[in-house]
Short mmCIF file of C-alpha atoms in Angstrom, two decimals:
data_model
loop_
_atom_site.label_atom_id
_atom_site.label_comp_id
_atom_site.label_asym_id
_atom_site.label_seq_id
_atom_site.Cartn_x
_atom_site.Cartn_y
_atom_site.Cartn_z
CA MET Z 1 0.00 0.00 0.00
CA LYS Z 2 2.84 2.33 0.92
CA ASN Z 3 4.62 1.65 -2.38
CA ALA Z 4 1.39 2.33 -4.25
CA CYS Z 5 1.06 5.75 -2.58
CA VAL Z 6 4.64 6.60 -3.48
CA LEU Z 7 4.02 5.62 -7.10
CA LEU Z 8 0.85 7.73 -7.25
CA ALA Z 9 2.73 10.74 -5.85
CA MET Z 10 5.50 10.33 -8.41
CA LEU Z 11 2.93 10.05 -11.20
CA ALA Z 12 1.26 13.29 -10.03
CA ILE Z 13 4.59 15.11 -10.20
CA VAL Z 14 5.28 13.79 -13.69
CA LEU Z 15 1.81 14.79 -14.90
CA ALA Z 16 2.19 18.28 -13.38
CA GLY Z 17 5.48 18.66 -15.20
CA CYS Z 18 3.87 17.61 -18.44
CA SER Z 19 1.00 20.09 -18.03
CA ARG Z 20 3.51 22.85 -17.37
CA ASP Z 21 5.33 22.19 -20.61
CA GLU Z 22 2.29 21.30 -22.70
CA GLY Z 23 2.14 23.38 -25.84
CA LYS Z 24 5.47 25.12 -25.11
CA GLN Z 25 8.01 25.57 -27.85
CA ALA Z 26 11.63 24.61 -27.19
CA GLY Z 27 13.38 27.31 -25.19
CA GLN Z 28 10.16 29.25 -24.57
CA VAL Z 29 9.85 31.02 -21.20
CA THR Z 30 6.42 31.09 -19.57
CA VAL Z 31 5.95 34.43 -17.79
CA GLY Z 32 3.16 35.43 -15.45
CA PHE Z 33 2.88 39.23 -15.46
CA SER Z 34 0.58 41.15 -13.11
CA GLN Z 35 0.06 44.83 -13.96
CA VAL Z 36 -1.22 47.44 -11.51
CA GLY Z 37 -4.07 48.45 -13.81
CA ALA Z 38 -4.76 51.04 -16.51
CA GLU Z 39 -5.02 54.14 -14.36
CA SER Z 40 -2.96 56.47 -16.55
CA GLU Z 41 -1.42 57.11 -19.96
CA TRP Z 42 1.89 55.98 -18.48
CA ARG Z 43 0.51 52.63 -17.36
CA THR Z 44 -1.14 52.02 -20.74
CA ALA Z 45 2.18 52.67 -22.49
CA ASN Z 46 4.03 50.43 -20.04
CA THR Z 47 1.59 47.57 -20.60
CA ALA Z 48 1.92 47.92 -24.37
CA SER Z 49 5.73 47.89 -24.11
CA VAL Z 50 5.74 44.77 -21.94
CA LYS Z 51 3.23 42.90 -24.11
CA SER Z 52 5.10 43.74 -27.31
CA ALA Z 53 8.37 42.40 -25.85
CA LEU Z 54 7.10 39.21 -24.20
CA VAL Z 55 5.79 37.53 -27.36
CA ALA Z 56 6.12 34.10 -28.96
CA PRO Z 57 8.21 32.25 -29.84
CA GLY Z 58 10.52 33.40 -27.04
CA PHE Z 59 7.81 33.82 -24.42
CA ASP Z 60 4.42 32.51 -23.40
CA LEU Z 61 2.85 35.48 -21.56
CA LYS Z 62 0.07 35.10 -19.03
CA PHE Z 63 -1.15 38.64 -18.30
CA SER Z 64 -3.33 39.87 -15.43
CA ASP Z 65 -4.73 43.37 -14.73
CA ALA Z 66 -5.10 44.00 -10.97
CA GLN Z 67 -7.36 47.04 -11.44
CA GLN Z 68 -5.35 48.82 -8.73
CA LYS Z 69 -6.32 46.30 -6.03
CA GLN Z 70 -3.68 44.40 -4.10
CA GLU Z 71 -6.01 41.48 -3.41
CA ASN Z 72 -6.46 40.97 -7.16
CA GLN Z 73 -2.72 40.98 -7.66
CA ILE Z 74 -2.07 38.46 -4.90
CA LYS Z 75 -4.70 36.15 -6.45
CA ALA Z 76 -2.97 36.51 -9.82
CA LEU Z 77 0.44 35.66 -8.36
CA ARG Z 78 -0.99 32.57 -6.66
CA SER Z 79 -2.59 31.56 -9.94
CA PHE Z 80 0.79 31.89 -11.69
CA ILE Z 81 2.35 29.71 -8.97
CA ALA Z 82 -0.38 27.08 -9.41
CA GLN Z 83 0.24 27.14 -13.18
CA ARG Z 84 3.96 26.67 -12.50
CA VAL Z 85 5.15 29.47 -14.76
CA ASP Z 86 8.90 29.87 -15.25
CA VAL Z 87 9.15 33.49 -14.06
CA ILE Z 88 6.74 35.87 -12.33
CA ALA Z 89 6.97 39.61 -13.01
CA PHE Z 90 4.73 42.23 -11.46
CA SER Z 91 4.37 45.92 -10.69
CA PRO Z 92 3.15 46.01 -7.07
CA VAL Z 93 0.13 48.17 -6.25
CA VAL Z 94 1.60 49.08 -2.85
CA GLU Z 95 4.90 48.40 -1.09
CA SER Z 96 3.87 46.18 1.81
CA GLY Z 97 1.95 42.92 2.25
CA TRP Z 98 3.80 40.77 -0.30
CA GLU Z 99 6.00 38.55 1.85
CA PRO Z 100 3.64 35.53 2.17
CA VAL Z 101 2.95 35.17 -1.56
CA LEU Z 102 6.59 35.82 -2.47
CA ARG Z 103 7.62 33.07 -0.07
CA GLU Z 104 5.15 30.79 -1.84
CA ALA Z 105 6.79 31.60 -5.17
CA LYS Z 106 10.25 30.96 -3.73
CA ALA Z 107 9.13 27.62 -2.26
CA ALA Z 108 7.83 26.67 -5.72
CA GLY Z 109 11.18 27.55 -7.27
CA ILE Z 110 9.76 30.41 -9.35
CA PRO Z 111 11.94 33.56 -9.52
CA VAL Z 112 10.23 36.94 -9.26
CA VAL Z 113 11.11 40.16 -11.08
CA LEU Z 114 9.69 43.48 -9.88
CA THR Z 115 8.83 46.11 -12.48
CA ASP Z 116 8.42 49.84 -11.92
CA ARG Z 117 7.75 49.64 -8.15
CA ALA Z 118 9.54 48.26 -5.09
CA VAL Z 119 8.29 46.10 -2.21
CA LYS Z 120 9.16 46.06 1.48
CA VAL Z 121 10.23 42.56 2.55
CA SER Z 122 12.48 41.22 5.32
CA ASP Z 123 14.28 38.91 2.88
CA ALA Z 124 15.67 40.50 -0.29
CA SER Z 125 16.14 37.05 -1.85
CA LEU Z 126 12.35 36.86 -2.36
CA TYR Z 127 12.82 38.68 -5.65
CA ALA Z 128 15.60 38.53 -8.20
CA SER Z 129 15.68 42.12 -9.49
CA LEU Z 130 13.78 45.40 -9.76
CA ILE Z 131 13.71 47.27 -13.07
CA GLY Z 132 12.26 50.77 -13.22
CA SER Z 133 12.70 54.40 -12.32
CA ASP Z 134 14.35 56.08 -9.35
CA PHE Z 135 11.25 57.69 -7.86
CA ILE Z 136 13.13 59.59 -5.16
CA GLU Z 137 15.32 61.20 -7.80
CA GLU Z 138 12.22 62.09 -9.84
CA GLY Z 139 10.87 63.93 -6.81
CA ARG Z 140 14.20 65.70 -6.38
CA LYS Z 141 14.16 66.74 -10.04
CA ALA Z 142 10.71 68.27 -9.58
CA GLY Z 143 11.95 70.13 -6.49
CA ARG Z 144 15.07 71.38 -8.28
CA TRP Z 145 13.00 72.63 -11.20
CA LEU Z 146 10.74 74.52 -8.77
CA LEU Z 147 13.72 76.08 -6.97
CA GLN Z 148 15.21 77.27 -10.25
CA ASP Z 149 11.86 78.54 -11.54
CA SER Z 150 11.34 80.43 -8.28
CA THR Z 151 14.59 82.38 -8.47
CA GLY Z 152 13.93 85.93 -7.29
CA LYS Z 153 10.33 85.22 -6.25
CA PRO Z 154 9.46 86.36 -2.71
CA GLY Z 155 7.86 84.07 -0.15
CA PRO Z 156 5.68 82.64 1.03
CA ILE Z 157 5.18 80.37 -1.98
CA ARG Z 158 2.09 78.26 -1.24
CA VAL Z 159 2.38 74.70 -2.54
CA VAL Z 160 -0.25 71.95 -2.84
CA GLU Z 161 0.59 68.34 -3.57
CA LEU Z 162 -1.43 65.67 -5.36
CA GLN Z 163 -0.07 62.37 -4.06
CA GLY Z 164 -0.26 59.06 -5.86
CA THR Z 165 -1.91 55.92 -4.50
CA VAL Z 166 -1.47 55.74 -0.73
CA GLY Z 167 1.22 53.23 0.21
CA SER Z 168 2.63 52.90 -3.31
CA ALA Z 169 6.38 53.21 -3.89
CA PRO Z 170 6.16 56.13 -6.36
CA ALA Z 171 3.89 58.14 -4.05
CA ILE Z 172 6.15 57.59 -1.04
CA ASP Z 173 9.41 58.18 -2.88
CA ARG Z 174 8.37 61.12 -5.07
CA MET Z 175 7.10 62.92 -1.99
CA LYS Z 176 10.34 62.18 -0.15
CA GLY Z 177 12.58 63.42 -2.97
CA PHE Z 178 10.52 66.58 -3.59
CA HIS Z 179 10.55 67.57 0.06
CA GLU Z 180 14.26 66.83 0.41
CA VAL Z 181 14.79 69.75 -1.96
CA ILE Z 182 12.07 72.31 -1.25
CA ASP Z 183 12.15 71.96 2.54
CA THR Z 184 15.60 73.55 2.50
CA ASP Z 185 14.03 76.85 1.32
CA PRO Z 186 11.79 78.59 3.91
CA ARG Z 187 9.83 80.40 1.16
CA PHE Z 188 7.92 77.21 0.32
CA LYS Z 189 4.88 76.39 2.43
CA LEU Z 190 3.05 73.11 1.84
CA VAL Z 191 -0.58 74.01 2.53
CA ARG Z 192 -2.39 70.91 1.23
CA SER Z 193 -1.36 67.33 0.39
CA GLN Z 194 -3.78 64.54 -0.51
CA SER Z 195 -3.95 61.43 -2.69
CA GLY Z 196 -5.44 61.67 -6.15
CA ASP Z 197 -4.80 57.93 -6.67
CA PHE Z 198 -2.84 58.60 -9.89
CA THR Z 199 -6.06 59.17 -11.88
CA ARG Z 200 -7.24 62.17 -13.87
CA ALA Z 201 -10.74 62.17 -12.36
CA LYS Z 202 -9.50 62.00 -8.78
CA GLY Z 203 -6.85 64.65 -9.48
CA LYS Z 204 -9.58 67.02 -10.64
CA GLU Z 205 -11.76 66.23 -7.63
CA VAL Z 206 -8.99 66.80 -5.07
CA MET Z 207 -7.77 69.98 -6.79
CA GLU Z 208 -11.32 71.37 -6.64
CA ALA Z 209 -11.26 70.76 -2.88
CA PHE Z 210 -7.82 72.42 -2.58
CA LEU Z 211 -9.01 75.52 -4.45
CA LYS Z 212 -12.14 75.79 -2.33
CA ALA Z 213 -10.24 75.34 0.95
CA GLU Z 214 -7.52 77.84 0.03
CA GLY Z 215 -9.79 80.37 -1.64
CA GLY Z 216 -7.72 80.08 -4.81
CA HIS Z 217 -4.57 81.25 -2.98
CA ILE Z 218 -2.26 78.58 -4.38
CA ASP Z 219 1.02 79.35 -6.11
CA VAL Z 220 2.32 75.89 -7.07
CA LEU Z 221 0.91 72.43 -7.71
CA PHE Z 222 3.18 69.41 -7.51
CA ALA Z 223 1.43 66.32 -8.90
CA HIS Z 224 2.92 62.84 -8.53
CA ASN Z 225 1.86 62.05 -12.10
CA ASP Z 226 0.75 63.84 -15.27
CA ASP Z 227 -2.77 62.42 -15.31
CA MET Z 228 -3.59 63.98 -11.94
CA ALA Z 229 -2.04 67.25 -13.13
CA ILE Z 230 -4.21 67.23 -16.28
CA GLY Z 231 -7.31 66.67 -14.15
CA ALA Z 232 -6.20 69.50 -11.86
CA ILE Z 233 -5.73 71.82 -14.84
CA GLN Z 234 -9.41 71.38 -15.66
CA ALA Z 235 -10.35 72.23 -12.07
CA ILE Z 236 -8.14 75.33 -12.13
CA GLU Z 237 -9.70 76.57 -15.36
CA GLU Z 238 -13.21 75.96 -14.06
CA ALA Z 239 -12.30 78.07 -11.02
CA GLY Z 240 -11.51 80.98 -13.33
CA LEU Z 241 -7.73 80.78 -12.93
CA THR Z 242 -5.00 80.28 -15.53
CA PRO Z 243 -2.99 77.06 -15.09
CA GLY Z 244 0.71 77.53 -15.75
CA LYS Z 245 0.51 81.23 -14.81
CA ASP Z 246 -1.70 81.81 -11.77
CA ILE Z 247 -0.65 78.39 -10.51
CA ARG Z 248 2.62 76.91 -11.68
CA ILE Z 249 2.44 73.16 -12.19
CA VAL Z 250 5.14 70.49 -12.17
CA SER Z 251 4.31 66.80 -12.51
CA ILE Z 252 5.94 63.46 -13.24
CA ASP Z 253 5.75 60.87 -16.05
CA GLY Z 254 6.31 62.73 -19.35
CA VAL Z 255 3.25 61.35 -21.14
CA ARG Z 256 2.05 62.83 -24.42
CA GLY Z 257 -0.85 64.59 -22.70
CA ALA Z 258 1.62 66.46 -20.52
CA PHE Z 259 3.55 67.68 -23.58
CA GLU Z 260 0.29 68.87 -25.14
CA ALA Z 261 -0.52 70.73 -21.91
CA MET Z 262 2.95 72.31 -21.85
CA LYS Z 263 2.64 73.34 -25.49
CA ALA Z 264 -0.66 75.05 -24.57
CA GLY Z 265 1.07 76.84 -21.67
CA LYS Z 266 -1.00 75.05 -19.03
CA LEU Z 267 1.72 72.85 -17.52
CA ASN Z 268 5.14 74.24 -16.66
CA ALA Z 269 7.31 71.12 -16.43
CA THR Z 270 7.18 67.34 -16.39
CA ILE Z 271 9.78 64.93 -15.08
CA GLU Z 272 10.16 61.90 -17.33
CA CYS Z 273 9.38 58.43 -15.99
CA ASN Z 274 10.12 56.11 -18.90
CA PRO Z 275 7.58 53.25 -19.27
CA LEU Z 276 9.14 51.76 -22.41
CA PHE Z 277 11.40 49.18 -20.81
CA GLY Z 278 9.71 46.08 -22.21
CA ALA Z 279 12.78 45.00 -24.18
CA GLN Z 280 15.02 45.41 -21.11
CA LEU Z 281 12.53 43.42 -19.03
CA ALA Z 282 12.47 40.62 -21.62
CA GLN Z 283 16.25 40.28 -21.48
CA LEU Z 284 16.21 40.42 -17.68
CA ILE Z 285 13.64 37.62 -17.57
CA ARG Z 286 15.74 35.51 -19.98
CA ASP Z 287 18.80 35.97 -17.74
CA VAL Z 288 16.90 35.21 -14.54
CA HIS Z 289 15.37 32.07 -16.08
CA ALA Z 290 18.82 30.94 -17.24
CA GLY Z 291 20.20 31.39 -13.72
CA LYS Z 292 22.59 34.15 -14.72
CA PRO Z 293 23.62 36.77 -12.13
CA VAL Z 294 21.62 39.99 -12.58
CA PRO Z 295 21.77 43.43 -10.90
CA LYS Z 296 19.41 43.77 -7.95
CA ARG Z 297 18.38 47.21 -9.24
CA ILE Z 298 18.18 48.40 -12.85
CA VAL Z 299 17.37 52.10 -13.38
CA VAL Z 300 16.04 53.41 -16.69
CA GLU Z 301 17.29 56.70 -18.15
CA GLU Z 302 15.04 59.77 -17.89
CA GLY Z 303 15.04 63.56 -18.40
CA VAL Z 304 13.29 66.81 -17.45
CA PHE Z 305 11.11 68.73 -19.93
CA THR Z 306 9.74 72.27 -19.76
CA GLN Z 307 7.31 74.42 -21.76
CA ASP Z 308 9.97 75.78 -24.09
CA GLN Z 309 10.91 72.21 -25.14
CA ALA Z 310 7.38 70.84 -25.53
CA ALA Z 311 6.55 71.84 -29.13
CA ALA Z 312 9.81 70.41 -30.52
CA ALA Z 313 9.68 67.22 -28.43
CA LEU Z 314 5.99 66.40 -28.87
CA PRO Z 315 6.11 64.82 -32.37
CA GLY Z 316 8.72 62.33 -31.22
CA ARG Z 317 6.98 61.19 -28.04
CA LYS Z 318 6.11 57.49 -28.10
CA TYR Z 319 3.71 57.54 -25.16
#
């Protein structure tokens, strides 16, 4: 009876291995990718870049949209583990709460690659690498632009901040970097700071509340992404003010909509956050699957763009 149980267990393992490889081409890497959602132009461009890079015959992509909910993403990761994919890649909705599912992936022998956003875990070996932007430096760049643009302007300079999704790495880090810079200058006074959840609609809603609370006495808006800034521009115009003049605006991402707003004089500056790293991610996944040593952190190259550059740069923008 004991020998029969052992044989049945061995047969189950063999069958599971067969189901994992069923339909796969030789050398093909099965990737489970969980995206945050489709909350912005940036995210849409990032998804398109990833999908265009992780294609057959090199890859078999299993894609999941978390719709900005961590519970959806954890379910997707567990589904990938159950399907015994070769590599899991995901852009975490928030920083914390991932350790249990990442330990499950490690126990299953499935390496994990983080894209765009970091996680907080007690064991760094739970993921192989993180590819994406330096969000703290993006915040610093926004702060440096504001300092330079405020040369000769008297204080107090009243600043409002549209934060990204609460608990997310870009919201935490962009805030940190921005305040590292502007908090050194006593002219700047942060009067309001609230999450707009990285969406255009929420950015407009929160900016309307800021304007009402401050009676329109706002000098600068710092938005953690362009979509919230574009929503805020609409709120500013509806309040009878001129965005880009009455209220200077700096945001982050560098999406096409931001360049159109800068060209129209409604947005003063955007800090680039490059979403087009699909090809780099594909190579990283190949290396991780092959067991090659990879950097723990890979940072993509990015720039700063202002109104005077917008018209020339706009035709060449890919997102």
